Amino acid sequence: MSTPRRTHPALVALAWAAAVVVATLVGMSAVGAIGTGILGGGQQPLTPAEVDQALAAARSAPTPPVAAPPPVSPTPPSPAAADVVASPGGTIVARCTGGVVEIVSASPAQGFRLDDEREGARVKFESEEETVEVRLRCESGRPVGAVRLDDD
């Protein structure tokens, strides 16, 4: 019966070290191909004299003529900024346009749901225990809410 061959630990360590060296060389050459490499000198900063020389050359270079700006068309007025109106039942984002409240969005608070039936500037939030109704109106160009709570 033959005995299995044993590899010497020194031979295994030598093979491992050679694999590490080869992998490192491959990695270094890949980085070198991409840029200046890990150990490369890179780009050197300019000296103060070189900066002065470059600025002087830029100042003395002729500048191209500047074209006249295009005519400015009147921009339409931007819509009024939206404001947040908070209530115990949720949050409403609204704006006033021409004295009329426009509801941008309504988000119920946790435990509440939004009643889908909106009547003009009124939002209703409902929970198992209570109903919160918010009536919005414009005051000085900003939406203001009046809150009414109903216990169910």
mmCIF file of C-alpha atoms in Angstrom:
data_model
loop_
_atom_site.group_PDB
_atom_site.id
_atom_site.type_symbol
_atom_site.label_atom_id
_atom_site.label_comp_id
_atom_site.label_asym_id
_atom_site.label_seq_id
_atom_site.Cartn_x
_atom_site.Cartn_y
_atom_site.Cartn_z
ATOM 1 C CA MET A 1 0.000 0.000 0.000
ATOM 2 C CA SER A 2 1.331 3.400 -0.898
ATOM 3 C CA THR A 3 1.303 6.364 1.438
ATOM 4 C CA PRO A 4 -0.194 9.674 0.299
ATOM 5 C CA ARG A 5 2.238 12.402 -0.595
ATOM 6 C CA ARG A 6 2.536 15.156 1.945
ATOM 7 C CA THR A 7 3.176 18.672 0.826
ATOM 8 C CA HIS A 8 5.675 20.619 2.790
ATOM 9 C CA PRO A 9 4.303 23.671 4.610
ATOM 10 C CA ALA A 10 7.216 25.732 3.334
ATOM 11 C CA LEU A 11 6.242 24.911 -0.259
ATOM 12 C CA VAL A 12 2.614 25.942 0.383
ATOM 13 C CA ALA A 13 3.736 29.225 1.978
ATOM 14 C CA LEU A 14 6.033 29.938 -0.971
ATOM 15 C CA ALA A 15 3.227 29.302 -3.486
ATOM 16 C CA TRP A 16 0.886 31.571 -1.493
ATOM 17 C CA ALA A 17 3.472 34.371 -1.369
ATOM 18 C CA ALA A 18 4.044 34.074 -5.131
ATOM 19 C CA ALA A 19 0.292 34.339 -5.761
ATOM 20 C CA VAL A 20 0.124 37.482 -3.589
ATOM 21 C CA VAL A 21 3.015 39.081 -5.479
ATOM 22 C CA VAL A 22 1.447 38.271 -8.867
ATOM 23 C CA ALA A 23 -1.959 39.642 -7.787
ATOM 24 C CA THR A 24 -0.355 42.837 -6.468
ATOM 25 C CA LEU A 25 1.580 43.375 -9.706
ATOM 26 C CA VAL A 26 -1.552 42.840 -11.798
ATOM 27 C CA GLY A 27 -3.472 45.327 -9.638
ATOM 28 C CA MET A 28 -0.692 47.933 -9.798
ATOM 29 C CA SER A 29 -0.451 47.683 -13.567
ATOM 30 C CA ALA A 30 -4.237 48.062 -13.892
ATOM 31 C CA VAL A 31 -4.209 51.198 -11.734
ATOM 32 C CA GLY A 32 -1.222 52.511 -13.702
ATOM 33 C CA ALA A 33 -3.115 52.010 -16.946
ATOM 34 C CA ILE A 34 -6.051 54.040 -15.628
ATOM 35 C CA GLY A 35 -4.130 57.023 -14.298
ATOM 36 C CA THR A 36 -0.784 57.909 -12.883
ATOM 37 C CA GLY A 37 -0.770 54.900 -10.575
ATOM 38 C CA ILE A 38 -0.659 54.594 -6.837
ATOM 39 C CA LEU A 39 3.012 55.486 -6.519
ATOM 40 C CA GLY A 40 3.140 57.956 -9.439
ATOM 41 C CA GLY A 41 4.116 61.584 -8.992
ATOM 42 C CA GLY A 42 0.798 62.973 -10.156
ATOM 43 C CA GLN A 43 0.293 66.581 -11.145
ATOM 44 C CA GLN A 44 2.506 69.176 -9.490
ATOM 45 C CA PRO A 45 0.978 72.469 -8.291
ATOM 46 C CA LEU A 46 1.973 75.699 -10.021
ATOM 47 C CA THR A 47 4.478 78.004 -8.394
ATOM 48 C CA PRO A 48 3.416 81.587 -7.612
ATOM 49 C CA ALA A 49 5.512 82.802 -10.563
ATOM 50 C CA GLU A 50 3.751 80.373 -12.925
ATOM 51 C CA VAL A 51 0.341 81.532 -11.636
ATOM 52 C CA ASP A 52 1.286 85.195 -12.228
ATOM 53 C CA GLN A 53 2.511 84.356 -15.725
ATOM 54 C CA ALA A 54 -0.702 82.472 -16.595
ATOM 55 C CA LEU A 55 -2.873 85.323 -15.284
ATOM 56 C CA ALA A 56 -0.887 87.909 -17.247
ATOM 57 C CA ALA A 57 -1.284 85.863 -20.426
ATOM 58 C CA ALA A 58 -5.027 85.545 -19.834
ATOM 59 C CA ARG A 59 -5.410 89.320 -19.303
ATOM 60 C CA SER A 60 -3.524 90.207 -22.466
ATOM 61 C CA ALA A 61 -5.451 87.773 -24.667
ATOM 62 C CA PRO A 62 -8.069 89.479 -26.879
ATOM 63 C CA THR A 63 -11.630 88.906 -25.713
ATOM 64 C CA PRO A 64 -14.274 87.960 -28.248
ATOM 65 C CA PRO A 65 -17.100 90.451 -28.762
ATOM 66 C CA VAL A 66 -20.077 89.907 -26.504
ATOM 67 C CA ALA A 67 -23.353 89.321 -28.284
ATOM 68 C CA ALA A 68 -26.354 91.361 -27.227
ATOM 69 C CA PRO A 69 -28.584 89.496 -24.794
ATOM 70 C CA PRO A 70 -31.786 88.103 -26.253
ATOM 71 C CA PRO A 71 -34.907 90.181 -25.650
ATOM 72 C CA VAL A 72 -36.564 89.408 -22.357
ATOM 73 C CA SER A 73 -40.120 88.214 -22.646
ATOM 74 C CA PRO A 74 -42.432 89.027 -19.773
ATOM 75 C CA THR A 75 -42.762 86.103 -17.414
ATOM 76 C CA PRO A 76 -46.205 85.098 -16.299
ATOM 77 C CA PRO A 77 -46.869 85.753 -12.627
ATOM 78 C CA SER A 78 -45.910 82.813 -10.477
ATOM 79 C CA PRO A 79 -48.687 81.085 -8.607
ATOM 80 C CA ALA A 80 -49.103 82.066 -4.996
ATOM 81 C CA ALA A 81 -46.926 80.197 -2.576
ATOM 82 C CA ALA A 82 -48.659 77.368 -0.766
ATOM 83 C CA ASP A 83 -49.044 77.391 3.011
ATOM 84 C CA VAL A 84 -49.517 74.530 5.448
ATOM 85 C CA VAL A 85 -52.601 74.477 7.661
ATOM 86 C CA ALA A 86 -52.318 71.965 10.521
ATOM 87 C CA SER A 87 -55.158 70.375 12.457
ATOM 88 C CA PRO A 88 -55.496 67.461 14.896
ATOM 89 C CA GLY A 89 -56.867 65.348 12.032
ATOM 90 C CA GLY A 90 -54.172 66.078 9.476
ATOM 91 C CA THR A 91 -52.309 68.627 7.407
ATOM 92 C CA ILE A 92 -53.591 70.664 4.479
ATOM 93 C CA VAL A 93 -51.456 72.452 1.898
ATOM 94 C CA ALA A 94 -53.396 75.313 0.332
ATOM 95 C CA ARG A 95 -52.903 78.670 -1.397
ATOM 96 C CA CYS A 96 -54.989 81.743 -2.075
ATOM 97 C CA THR A 97 -55.365 82.822 -5.683
ATOM 98 C CA GLY A 98 -57.459 85.880 -6.306
ATOM 99 C CA GLY A 99 -59.086 85.586 -2.899
ATOM 100 C CA VAL A 100 -60.145 81.987 -3.511
ATOM 101 C CA VAL A 101 -58.679 79.071 -1.540
ATOM 102 C CA GLU A 102 -57.136 76.302 -3.634
ATOM 103 C CA ILE A 103 -56.389 73.051 -1.790
ATOM 104 C CA VAL A 104 -53.141 71.599 -3.097
ATOM 105 C CA SER A 105 -53.093 68.474 -0.948
ATOM 106 C CA ALA A 106 -54.404 67.014 2.300
ATOM 107 C CA SER A 107 -52.670 64.368 4.418
ATOM 108 C CA PRO A 108 -54.454 62.693 7.327
ATOM 109 C CA ALA A 109 -52.708 62.261 10.677
ATOM 110 C CA GLN A 110 -52.042 58.787 12.013
ATOM 111 C CA GLY A 111 -55.321 57.091 12.888
ATOM 112 C CA PHE A 112 -57.360 59.371 10.589
ATOM 113 C CA ARG A 113 -58.562 59.000 7.023
ATOM 114 C CA LEU A 114 -59.423 61.711 4.524
ATOM 115 C CA ASP A 115 -63.085 62.062 3.635
ATOM 116 C CA ASP A 116 -63.113 62.040 -0.169
ATOM 117 C CA GLU A 117 -66.059 64.417 -0.389
ATOM 118 C CA ARG A 118 -64.552 67.888 -0.566
ATOM 119 C CA GLU A 119 -66.871 70.831 -0.694
ATOM 120 C CA GLY A 120 -65.007 73.905 -1.905
ATOM 121 C CA ALA A 121 -62.604 74.976 0.804
ATOM 122 C CA ARG A 122 -63.553 72.324 3.370
ATOM 123 C CA VAL A 123 -61.573 69.208 4.302
ATOM 124 C CA LYS A 124 -62.832 66.487 6.625
ATOM 125 C CA PHE A 125 -60.633 63.967 8.470
ATOM 126 C CA GLU A 126 -62.299 61.013 10.216
ATOM 127 C CA SER A 127 -61.166 58.466 12.797
ATOM 128 C CA GLU A 128 -63.008 55.851 14.848
ATOM 129 C CA GLU A 129 -63.498 58.334 17.707
ATOM 130 C CA GLU A 130 -63.839 61.757 16.102
ATOM 131 C CA THR A 131 -64.291 63.860 12.987
ATOM 132 C CA VAL A 132 -62.162 66.924 12.306
ATOM 133 C CA GLU A 133 -63.515 69.430 9.810
ATOM 134 C CA VAL A 134 -61.306 72.265 8.551
ATOM 135 C CA ARG A 135 -62.904 75.190 6.729
ATOM 136 C CA LEU A 136 -60.419 77.329 4.847
ATOM 137 C CA ARG A 137 -60.672 81.007 3.924
ATOM 138 C CA CYS A 138 -58.250 83.615 2.597
ATOM 139 C CA GLU A 139 -57.020 86.237 5.013
ATOM 140 C CA SER A 140 -54.483 88.816 3.736
ATOM 141 C CA GLY A 141 -53.744 86.553 0.774
ATOM 142 C CA ARG A 142 -52.965 83.471 2.900
ATOM 143 C CA PRO A 143 -55.115 80.439 3.708
ATOM 144 C CA VAL A 144 -56.384 80.216 7.295
ATOM 145 C CA GLY A 145 -58.263 77.244 8.717
ATOM 146 C CA ALA A 146 -61.103 77.101 11.217
ATOM 147 C CA VAL A 147 -61.158 73.682 12.920
ATOM 148 C CA ARG A 148 -64.312 71.979 14.199
ATOM 149 C CA LEU A 149 -64.103 68.757 16.235
ATOM 150 C CA ASP A 150 -66.997 66.299 16.485
ATOM 151 C CA ASP A 151 -66.816 63.293 18.822
ATOM 152 C CA ASP A 152 -68.543 60.324 17.228
#
